Coordinates of N, CA and C in Angstrom, one line a residue:
M1 N 60.6 24.4 18.8 CA 59.1 25.3 18.8 C 58.2 24.1 18.4
P2 N 56.9 24.1 19.2 CA 55.9 23.2 18.9 C 55.3 23.4 17.5
A3 N 54.8 22.3 16.9 CA 53.9 22.6 15.9 C 52.6 23.3 15.9
T4 N 52.4 24.4 15.1 CA 51.2 25.1 15.0 C 50.0 24.1 14.7
F5 N 48.8 24.6 14.9 CA 47.6 23.8 14.5 C 47.5 23.6 13.0
G6 N 47.4 22.4 12.5 CA 47.3 22.2 11.0 C 48.7 22.0 10.4
E7 N 49.7 21.9 11.2 CA 51.1 21.7 10.8 C 51.8 20.5 11.5
D8 N 52.8 19.7 10.9 CA 53.4 18.8 11.6 C 54.6 19.5 12.2
R9 N 55.6 18.9 12.8 CA 56.7 19.4 13.6 C 57.6 20.1 12.7
E10 N 57.6 19.9 11.4 CA 58.5 20.5 10.4 C 57.7 21.5 9.7
G11 N 56.6 21.9 10.3 CA 55.9 23.0 9.5 C 55.0 22.8 8.3
R12 N 54.9 21.3 8.0 CA 54.2 20.9 6.7 C 52.8 20.8 7.0
P13 N 51.9 21.2 6.1 CA 50.5 20.9 6.4 C 50.1 19.4 6.7
T14 N 49.3 19.2 7.5 CA 48.8 17.9 7.9 C 47.7 17.4 7.0
A15 N 47.5 16.2 6.9 CA 46.4 15.6 6.0 C 45.1 16.3 6.2
D16 N 44.7 16.6 7.4 CA 43.3 17.2 7.8 C 43.5 18.6 7.3
T17 N 44.5 19.3 7.4 CA 44.5 20.7 6.8 C 44.4 20.7 5.2
A18 N 45.0 19.7 4.6 CA 45.0 19.5 3.2 C 43.5 19.2 2.8
K19 N 42.8 18.4 3.6 CA 41.4 18.0 3.3 C 40.6 19.3 3.5
D20 N 40.8 20.0 4.6 CA 40.0 21.3 4.6 C 40.3 22.2 3.6
D21 N 41.4 22.4 3.1 CA 41.7 23.2 1.9 C 40.8 22.8 0.8
I22 N 40.5 21.4 0.6 CA 39.6 21.0 -0.5 C 38.2 21.5 -0.2
F23 N 37.8 21.4 1.2 CA 36.4 21.8 1.6 C 36.3 23.2 1.4
E24 N 37.2 24.0 1.7 CA 37.1 25.4 1.5 C 37.1 25.9 0.1
S25 N 37.8 25.2 -0.8 CA 37.8 25.3 -2.3 C 36.2 25.2 -2.7
L26 N 35.6 24.2 -2.2 CA 34.2 23.9 -2.6 C 33.4 25.0 -1.9
C27 N 33.5 25.4 -0.8 CA 32.9 26.6 -0.3 C 32.9 27.9 -1.2
Q28 N 34.2 27.9 -1.6 CA 34.3 29.2 -2.7 C 33.5 28.9 -4.0
L29 N 33.5 27.8 -4.4 CA 32.6 27.5 -5.6 C 31.2 27.8 -5.3
C30 N 30.8 27.4 -4.1 CA 29.3 27.6 -3.7 C 29.1 29.2 -3.7
R31 N 30.0 29.9 -3.2 CA 29.8 31.4 -3.2 C 29.8 32.0 -4.6
A32 N 30.6 31.4 -5.4 CA 30.7 31.9 -6.8 C 29.3 31.6 -7.7
Q33 N 28.8 30.5 -7.3 CA 27.6 30.0 -8.0 C 26.4 30.5 -7.2
N34 N 26.4 31.1 -6.0 CA 25.3 31.6 -5.4 C 24.5 30.6 -4.6
L35 N 25.3 29.5 -4.2 CA 24.6 28.2 -3.7 C 24.8 28.3 -2.1
D36 N 23.8 27.7 -1.5 CA 24.0 27.8 0.0 C 25.0 26.7 0.4
Y37 N 25.6 27.0 1.4 CA 26.5 25.9 2.1 C 26.7 26.5 3.8
T38 N 27.3 25.6 4.5 CA 27.5 25.9 5.8 C 29.0 25.7 6.2
S39 N 29.4 26.0 7.4 CA 30.7 25.9 7.8 C 31.0 24.4 7.9
E40 N 30.1 23.6 7.7 CA 30.3 22.1 7.9 C 30.1 21.3 6.5
L41 N 29.3 21.9 5.7 CA 28.9 21.0 4.5 C 28.9 22.0 3.2
A42 N 29.3 21.4 2.1 CA 29.3 22.0 0.9 C 28.8 21.1 -0.3
I43 N 27.8 21.3 -1.0 CA 27.4 20.6 -2.0 C 27.4 21.4 -3.3
V44 N 28.2 20.9 -4.3 CA 28.4 21.7 -5.6 C 29.0 20.8 -6.6
A45 N 28.9 21.4 -7.8 CA 29.7 20.7 -9.0 C 30.9 21.5 -9.4
R46 N 32.0 20.7 -9.7 CA 33.3 21.3 -9.8 C 33.1 21.8 -11.3
P47 N 33.8 22.8 -11.7 CA 33.8 23.3 -13.1 C 34.1 22.2 -14.2
R48 N 35.0 21.5 -13.9 CA 35.5 20.3 -14.8 C 34.6 19.3 -15.1
T49 N 33.7 19.0 -14.1 CA 32.8 18.1 -14.1 C 31.3 18.7 -13.7
P50 N 30.7 19.6 -14.5 CA 29.6 20.3 -14.2 C 28.3 19.3 -14.0
K51 N 28.3 18.0 -14.5 CA 27.2 17.3 -14.3 C 27.3 16.3 -13.0
L52 N 28.5 16.4 -12.3 CA 28.8 15.4 -11.2 C 28.8 16.3 -9.9
L53 N 27.7 16.1 -9.2 CA 27.4 16.8 -7.8 C 28.2 16.2 -6.8
V54 N 29.1 17.0 -6.0 CA 29.8 16.4 -4.7 C 29.5 17.0 -3.5
A55 N 29.4 16.2 -2.4 CA 29.2 16.7 -1.2 C 30.3 16.5 -0.3
R56 N 30.8 17.5 0.5 CA 32.0 17.3 1.4 C 31.8 18.0 2.7
R57 N 32.1 17.3 3.8 CA 32.0 17.9 5.1 C 33.4 18.4 5.5
S58 N 33.5 19.4 6.4 CA 34.6 19.8 7.0 C 35.2 18.7 7.9
S59 N 36.5 18.6 8.1 CA 37.0 17.6 8.9 C 36.4 17.5 10.3
K60 N 36.2 18.5 10.9 CA 35.6 18.5 12.2 C 34.2 18.0 12.2
A61 N 33.5 18.2 11.1 CA 32.0 17.8 11.2 C 32.0 16.3 10.9
R62 N 33.0 15.8 10.1 CA 33.1 14.3 9.6 C 33.6 13.6 11.0
E63 N 34.5 14.0 11.8 CA 35.3 13.6 13.0 C 34.0 13.4 14.0
R64 N 33.2 14.6 14.2 CA 32.0 14.5 15.1 C 31.2 13.6 14.9
S65 N 30.8 13.1 13.7 CA 29.8 12.2 13.2 C 30.2 11.4 12.2
P66 N 31.2 10.5 12.1 CA 31.8 9.7 11.1 C 30.9 8.9 10.4
E67 N 29.8 8.3 11.3 CA 28.9 7.2 10.7 C 27.5 7.7 10.2
H68 N 27.2 8.9 10.5 CA 25.9 9.4 10.0 C 26.1 10.6 9.1
L69 N 25.3 10.7 8.0 CA 25.3 11.9 7.2 C 23.7 12.2 6.8
H70 N 23.4 13.4 7.2 CA 21.8 13.9 6.8 C 22.0 15.0 5.9
L71 N 21.4 14.6 4.6 CA 21.2 15.3 3.5 C 19.7 15.6 3.2
D72 N 18.9 15.4 4.1 CA 17.4 15.7 4.0 C 17.2 17.2 3.6
R73 N 16.0 17.4 2.9 CA 15.5 18.8 2.6 C 16.7 19.7 2.0
R74 N 17.4 19.3 1.2 CA 18.5 20.1 0.6 C 18.1 20.5 -1.0
Q75 N 16.8 20.0 -1.4 CA 16.5 20.4 -2.8 C 17.4 19.7 -3.8
L76 N 17.9 18.5 -3.4 CA 18.8 17.7 -4.4 C 17.9 17.0 -5.4
G77 N 18.4 17.2 -6.7 CA 17.7 16.6 -7.9 C 18.5 15.3 -8.2
R78 N 19.6 15.0 -7.5 CA 20.4 13.9 -7.6 C 21.2 13.6 -6.5
C79 N 21.8 12.4 -6.4 CA 22.6 11.9 -5.3 C 24.0 12.5 -5.8
P80 N 24.7 13.1 -4.8 CA 26.0 13.7 -4.9 C 27.0 12.5 -4.6
V81 N 28.2 12.8 -5.2 CA 29.3 12.0 -4.7 C 29.7 12.5 -3.3
L82 N 29.8 11.3 -2.3 CA 30.2 11.6 -1.1 C 31.7 11.6 -0.7
E83 N 32.4 12.6 -0.7 CA 33.7 12.6 -0.7 C 34.3 12.4 0.9
E84 N 35.3 11.4 1.0 CA 35.8 11.2 2.2 C 34.9 10.6 3.4
E85 N 34.0 9.7 3.0 CA 33.0 9.3 3.8 C 32.9 7.7 3.8
G86 N 34.0 7.2 3.8 CA 34.0 5.7 3.9 C 33.7 5.0 5.2
M87 N 33.5 5.7 6.2 CA 33.0 5.3 7.6 C 31.3 5.3 7.7
L88 N 30.7 5.8 6.8 CA 29.3 5.9 7.0 C 28.4 4.7 7.0
R89 N 27.6 4.6 8.0 CA 26.6 3.6 8.3 C 25.3 4.2 7.9
L90 N 24.9 5.3 8.0 CA 23.6 5.9 7.8 C 23.8 7.0 6.7
V91 N 23.0 7.2 5.9 CA 22.7 8.2 4.8 C 21.3 8.6 4.8
N92 N 21.0 9.8 4.9 CA 19.5 10.3 4.9 C 19.4 11.3 3.8
Y93 N 18.5 10.9 2.8 CA 18.3 11.7 1.8 C 16.7 12.1 1.7
Q94 N 16.1 12.0 2.8 CA 14.8 12.3 2.8 C 14.4 13.6 2.2
N95 N 13.1 13.7 1.6 CA 12.5 14.9 1.3 C 13.3 15.8 0.3
N96 N 13.7 15.2 -0.8 CA 14.4 15.8 -1.7 C 13.7 15.6 -3.1
S97 N 14.3 15.7 -4.3 CA 13.8 15.6 -5.6 C 14.7 14.5 -6.4
I98 N 15.2 13.7 -5.7 CA 16.3 12.8 -6.4 C 15.5 11.6 -7.3
A99 N 16.0 11.7 -8.5 CA 15.2 10.8 -9.5 C 15.9 9.5 -9.7
R100 N 17.3 9.3 -9.2 CA 18.1 8.0 -9.3 C 19.0 7.8 -8.3
I101 N 18.9 6.5 -7.8 CA 19.9 6.0 -6.9 C 21.3 5.9 -7.4
E102 N 22.4 6.6 -6.9 CA 23.7 6.4 -7.4 C 24.6 6.9 -6.5
H103 N 25.9 6.8 -6.9 CA 27.1 7.2 -6.1 C 27.2 6.7 -4.5
L104 N 26.8 5.3 -4.6 CA 26.9 4.6 -3.3 C 28.1 3.9 -3.2
D105 N 29.1 3.8 -4.3 CA 30.2 3.0 -4.2 C 31.2 3.8 -3.0
G106 N 32.1 2.9 -2.4 CA 33.0 3.5 -1.4 C 32.4 3.6 -0.2
L107 N 31.2 3.1 0.0 CA 30.4 3.0 1.4 C 30.3 1.7 1.9
P108 N 31.3 0.8 2.2 CA 31.3 -0.4 2.5 C 30.6 -0.9 3.8
H109 N 30.5 0.2 4.6 CA 29.9 0.0 5.9 C 28.4 0.5 6.0
L110 N 27.8 0.9 4.8 CA 26.5 1.5 4.9 C 25.5 0.5 5.2
A111 N 24.6 0.8 6.4 CA 23.7 -0.2 6.8 C 22.1 0.4 6.8
F112 N 22.2 1.8 6.6 CA 20.9 2.5 6.6 C 20.7 3.3 5.6
L113 N 19.9 3.2 4.6 CA 19.7 4.2 3.5 C 18.3 4.6 3.3
D114 N 18.1 6.0 3.6 CA 16.7 6.5 3.6 C 16.5 7.6 2.4
L115 N 15.8 7.2 1.5 CA 15.4 7.9 0.3 C 13.9 8.3 0.3
Y116 N 13.3 8.3 1.4 CA 11.8 8.6 1.5 C 11.5 9.9 0.9
D117 N 10.4 9.9 0.1 CA 9.8 11.1 -0.4 C 10.9 11.8 -1.5
N118 N 11.1 11.0 -2.5 CA 11.9 11.6 -3.7 C 11.2 11.3 -5.0
K119 N 11.8 11.2 -6.0 CA 11.3 10.8 -7.3 C 11.9 9.7 -8.2
I120 N 12.2 8.8 -7.2 CA 13.0 7.7 -7.9 C 11.9 6.6 -8.5
Q121 N 12.2 6.3 -9.7 CA 11.6 5.3 -10.5 C 12.1 4.0 -10.4
N122 N 13.3 3.8 -10.3 CA 14.0 2.4 -10.2 C 14.9 2.1 -9.3
I123 N 14.7 0.9 -8.7 CA 15.6 0.5 -7.7 C 17.0 0.0 -8.4
E124 N 18.1 0.5 -8.2 CA 19.5 0.3 -8.9 C 20.4 0.7 -8.1
N125 N 21.7 0.2 -8.6 CA 23.0 0.8 -8.2 C 23.3 0.7 -6.7
L126 N 22.7 -0.5 -6.2 CA 22.9 -1.0 -4.9 C 24.0 -2.2 -4.6
E127 N 24.6 -2.5 -5.7 CA 25.4 -3.7 -5.8 C 26.5 -3.6 -4.7
G128 N 27.0 -2.4 -4.4 CA 28.2 -2.4 -3.5 C 27.8 -2.2 -2.0
C129 N 26.4 -2.2 -1.8 CA 25.8 -2.0 -0.3 C 25.5 -3.3 0.2
K130 N 26.4 -4.0 0.4 CA 26.4 -5.5 0.8 C 25.9 -5.6 2.3
N131 N 26.2 -4.7 3.1 CA 25.9 -4.5 4.5 C 24.7 -3.8 4.8
L132 N 23.9 -3.4 3.8 CA 22.7 -2.8 4.1 C 21.7 -3.5 4.7
R133 N 21.1 -3.0 5.8 CA 20.1 -3.7 6.7 C 18.6 -3.0 6.6
V134 N 18.6 -1.7 6.4 CA 17.4 -0.9 6.3 C 17.5 -0.1 5.0
L135 N 16.5 -0.3 4.0 CA 16.2 0.5 2.8 C 14.9 1.1 2.9
M136 N 14.8 2.3 2.8 CA 13.6 3.2 3.0 C 13.4 3.9 1.5
L137 N 12.4 3.5 1.0 CA 12.0 3.9 -0.5 C 10.7 4.2 -0.5
G138 N 10.0 4.6 0.6 CA 8.6 5.0 0.5 C 8.3 6.2 -0.1
K139 N 7.2 6.5 -0.7 CA 6.7 7.8 -1.2 C 7.7 8.3 -2.3
N140 N 8.0 7.3 -3.4 CA 8.7 7.5 -4.6 C 7.8 7.1 -5.9
Q141 N 8.3 6.8 -6.9 CA 7.5 6.6 -8.1 C 8.0 5.1 -8.7
I142 N 8.2 4.4 -7.8 CA 8.7 2.9 -8.2 C 7.7 1.9 -8.8
H143 N 7.9 1.4 -9.9 CA 6.8 0.4 -10.5 C 7.2 -1.0 -10.2
R144 N 8.5 -1.3 -10.0 CA 9.1 -2.7 -10.0 C 10.0 -3.0 -8.9
V145 N 9.8 -4.0 -8.1 CA 10.8 -4.4 -7.2 C 11.9 -5.2 -7.9
E146 N 13.2 -4.7 -7.9 CA 14.3 -5.4 -8.6 C 15.5 -4.9 -8.0
N147 N 16.5 -5.6 -8.6 CA 17.9 -5.3 -8.3 C 18.3 -5.2 -6.9
L148 N 17.9 -6.3 -6.0 CA 18.1 -6.2 -4.6 C 19.0 -7.6 -4.3
N149 N 19.5 -8.1 -5.5 CA 20.3 -9.3 -5.4 C 21.4 -9.3 -4.3
S150 N 22.2 -8.2 -4.1 CA 23.3 -8.2 -3.3 C 23.1 -7.7 -1.9
L151 N 21.8 -7.5 -1.6 CA 21.2 -7.2 -0.2 C 20.8 -8.2 0.6
E152 N 21.7 -9.3 0.8 CA 21.4 -10.4 1.5 C 21.2 -10.3 3.0
K153 N 21.8 -9.1 3.6 CA 21.5 -8.9 5.1 C 20.3 -8.0 5.3
L154 N 19.6 -7.6 4.4 CA 18.4 -6.6 4.6 C 17.5 -7.2 5.6
D155 N 17.1 -6.3 6.4 CA 16.3 -6.6 7.6 C 15.0 -5.8 7.4
V156 N 15.0 -4.7 6.8 CA 13.8 -3.8 6.7 C 13.7 -3.3 5.4
L157 N 12.7 -3.5 4.7 CA 12.4 -2.9 3.3 C 11.1 -2.2 3.3
D158 N 11.1 -0.9 3.2 CA 9.9 -0.1 3.1 C 9.9 0.5 1.7
L159 N 8.6 0.2 0.9 CA 8.3 0.5 -0.4 C 6.8 1.1 -0.4
H160 N 6.4 1.7 0.7 CA 5.1 2.2 0.7 C 5.0 3.5 -0.2
S161 N 3.6 3.5 -0.6 CA 3.4 4.7 -1.5 C 4.1 4.8 -2.7
N162 N 4.2 3.8 -3.4 CA 4.7 3.7 -4.8 C 3.6 3.2 -5.8
R163 N 4.2 2.7 -7.0 CA 3.3 2.2 -8.1 C 3.5 0.8 -8.2
I164 N 3.7 -0.1 -7.2 CA 4.0 -1.6 -7.5 C 2.8 -2.4 -7.6
K165 N 3.0 -3.2 -8.7 CA 1.7 -4.0 -8.9 C 2.1 -5.5 -8.5
E166 N 3.2 -5.9 -8.3 CA 3.5 -7.3 -8.1 C 4.6 -7.5 -7.0
I167 N 4.5 -8.4 -6.0 CA 5.6 -8.6 -5.2 C 6.5 -9.6 -6.0
Q168 N 7.8 -9.1 -6.1 CA 8.6 -10.0 -6.9 C 10.2 -9.8 -6.5
N169 N 11.0 -10.8 -6.9 CA 12.5 -10.5 -6.7 C 13.0 -10.3 -5.4
I170 N 12.2 -10.9 -4.4 CA 12.6 -10.7 -3.0 C 12.9 -12.0 -2.2
G171 N 12.5 -13.0 -2.9 CA 12.7 -14.3 -2.2 C 13.9 -14.8 -1.6
H172 N 15.0 -14.2 -2.1 CA 16.4 -14.4 -1.6 C 16.8 -13.7 -0.4
L173 N 15.9 -12.7 0.2 CA 16.1 -11.9 1.3 C 15.8 -12.7 2.6
K174 N 16.7 -13.7 2.8 CA 16.4 -14.7 4.1 C 16.3 -13.9 5.4
H175 N 17.0 -12.8 5.5 CA 16.8 -12.2 6.9 C 15.8 -11.1 7.0
L176 N 15.1 -10.7 5.9 CA 14.0 -9.7 5.9 C 13.0 -10.1 7.0
R177 N 12.7 -9.1 8.0 CA 11.7 -9.2 9.0 C 10.6 -8.3 8.8
V178 N 10.8 -7.2 8.1 CA 9.7 -6.1 7.9 C 9.7 -5.7 6.6
L179 N 8.3 -5.8 6.0 CA 8.2 -5.4 4.6 C 7.0 -4.6 4.5
N180 N 7.1 -3.2 4.1 CA 6.1 -2.3 4.0 C 5.7 -2.1 2.5
L181 N 4.5 -2.5 2.0 CA 4.1 -2.3 0.7 C 2.7 -1.6 0.7
A182 N 2.5 -0.8 1.8 CA 1.1 -0.1 1.8 C 1.1 1.0 0.8
G183 N -0.1 1.2 0.3 CA -0.3 2.3 -0.7 C 0.3 2.1 -2.2
N184 N 0.2 0.8 -2.4 CA 0.6 0.4 -3.8 C -0.5 0.1 -4.7
L185 N -0.2 -0.7 -5.9 CA -1.3 -1.3 -6.6 C -1.4 -2.7 -6.8
L186 N -1.0 -3.4 -5.6 CA -1.1 -4.9 -5.4 C -2.5 -5.4 -5.4
Q187 N -2.5 -6.4 -6.3 CA -3.9 -7.3 -6.2 C -3.9 -8.6 -5.6
C188 N -2.9 -9.1 -5.5 CA -2.6 -10.5 -4.8 C -1.4 -10.5 -3.9
L189 N -1.1 -11.5 -3.2 CA -0.2 -11.7 -2.3 C 1.0 -12.8 -2.9
S190 N 1.0 -13.1 -4.1 CA 2.0 -13.9 -4.5 C 3.5 -13.5 -4.4
G191 N 4.3 -14.2 -4.2 CA 5.7 -13.6 -4.3 C 6.4 -13.5 -2.9
L192 N 5.7 -14.2 -2.0 CA 6.4 -14.2 -0.5 C 7.2 -15.4 -0.3
E193 N 7.3 -16.3 -1.2 CA 8.1 -17.4 -1.1 C 9.5 -17.0 -0.8
G194 N 10.2 -17.9 0.2 CA 11.7 -17.6 0.6 C 11.8 -16.6 1.8
L195 N 10.9 -15.9 2.1 CA 11.1 -14.9 3.1 C 10.8 -15.6 4.6
H196 N 11.8 -16.5 5.0 CA 11.7 -17.3 6.2 C 11.7 -16.5 7.5
A197 N 12.1 -15.4 7.4 CA 12.2 -14.5 8.7 C 11.2 -13.4 8.8
L198 N 10.4 -13.3 7.8 CA 9.4 -12.1 7.5 C 8.4 -12.2 8.9
A199 N 8.4 -11.1 9.6 CA 7.5 -11.1 10.8 C 6.5 -10.1 10.8
E200 N 6.6 -9.0 9.8 CA 5.7 -8.0 9.8 C 5.6 -7.5 8.3
L201 N 4.2 -7.5 7.8 CA 3.9 -7.1 6.5 C 2.8 -6.0 6.5
N202 N 3.0 -4.9 5.9 CA 2.0 -4.0 5.8 C 1.6 -3.8 4.3
I203 N 0.2 -4.2 4.0 CA -0.4 -4.1 2.9 C -1.4 -3.3 2.6
R204 N -1.6 -2.4 3.6 CA -2.7 -1.4 3.5 C -2.9 -0.7 2.3
R205 N -4.0 -0.1 1.9 CA -4.3 0.7 0.8 C -3.9 0.1 -0.4
N206 N -4.2 -1.2 -0.7 CA -4.0 -1.8 -2.0 C -5.2 -2.3 -2.5
T207 N -5.3 -3.0 -3.5 CA -6.8 -3.6 -3.8 C -6.7 -5.3 -3.8
I208 N -5.9 -5.6 -2.7 CA -5.9 -7.1 -2.4 C -7.3 -7.6 -1.9
T209 N -7.8 -8.7 -2.5 CA -9.1 -9.2 -2.3 C -9.0 -10.7 -1.5
S210 N -7.8 -11.2 -1.4 CA -7.7 -12.5 -0.9 C -6.4 -12.7 0.0
T211 N -6.4 -13.3 1.0 CA -5.2 -13.4 1.9 C -4.3 -14.6 1.5
S212 N -4.8 -15.4 0.4 CA -3.8 -16.5 -0.2 C -2.6 -16.0 -0.5
G213 N -1.6 -16.8 0.0 CA -0.1 -16.3 0.0 C 0.6 -16.3 1.1
L214 N -0.2 -15.5 2.1 CA 0.4 -15.3 3.5 C 1.1 -16.6 4.1
E215 N 0.4 -17.7 3.8 CA 0.9 -19.1 4.3 C 2.4 -19.3 3.8
R216 N 2.9 -18.5 2.9 CA 4.2 -18.8 2.3 C 5.3 -18.2 3.2
A217 N 4.9 -17.3 4.2 CA 5.8 -16.6 5.2 C 5.5 -17.1 6.6
P218 N 6.2 -18.3 6.9 CA 5.9 -19.1 8.1 C 6.1 -18.3 9.5
Q219 N 7.0 -17.1 9.4 CA 7.2 -16.6 10.7 C 6.4 -15.4 10.8
L220 N 5.3 -15.2 9.9 CA 4.8 -13.8 10.0 C 3.9 -13.9 11.3
Q221 N 3.9 -12.6 12.1 CA 3.2 -12.4 13.1 C 2.3 -11.2 13.1
R222 N 2.8 -10.2 12.3 CA 1.7 -9.0 12.2 C 1.5 -8.7 10.7
V223 N 0.2 -8.7 10.4 CA -0.3 -8.2 9.1 C -1.1 -7.0 9.2
F224 N -0.8 -5.9 8.5 CA -1.6 -4.7 8.4 C -2.2 -4.7 7.2
A225 N -3.6 -4.8 7.1 CA -4.3 -4.8 5.7 C -5.7 -4.0 6.0
S226 N -6.0 -3.1 5.0 CA -7.2 -2.3 5.0 C -7.2 -1.6 3.7
H227 N -8.3 -1.2 3.2 CA -8.5 -0.5 1.9 C -8.5 1.0 2.2

């Protein structure tokens, strides 16, 4: 007799079935807590770890899009632990209320992280994202550029509409081509040393009065500047 769906030839549950049992248990928790969920995604805290939010997709959803996960506009106040998502290359957290970058461990292939329009105050917990190429942190509450030491492959860094007063701690980003610092509190352009690949710089809506410092970026082709 052929195996039924979700069982091996001896009638034992397959790994995918076991994983979807976990997903269904999270859906039950969502129902118990009157939380929204879908047939493909559940975001909830388990009773034993009430302060730890987890996000899990159904096996079908994960198989259909193993490299992309969109969690934008979910009213999230924190980053959840992303279960069984080791293949992700893109994570989208746009338009939430996330206050802290966290729980990105276990995503070795992550190349694109979008945290636009949240409530993040510090750049942190990116040490494990060594393959990150695009980091979108526009429209947050960041005061200081820091903790980017491990992001040596970074190609695009978007920090527009924050509260940054100084360009700093980016000189090691040898592959950075695009830097967006529009809508901050910059007064000068010091800090561009070492950005040998920088081709595009956006410094609109700052209080910069001099272009001194641009010469430190020898490959610069486009500069967007206005008050």
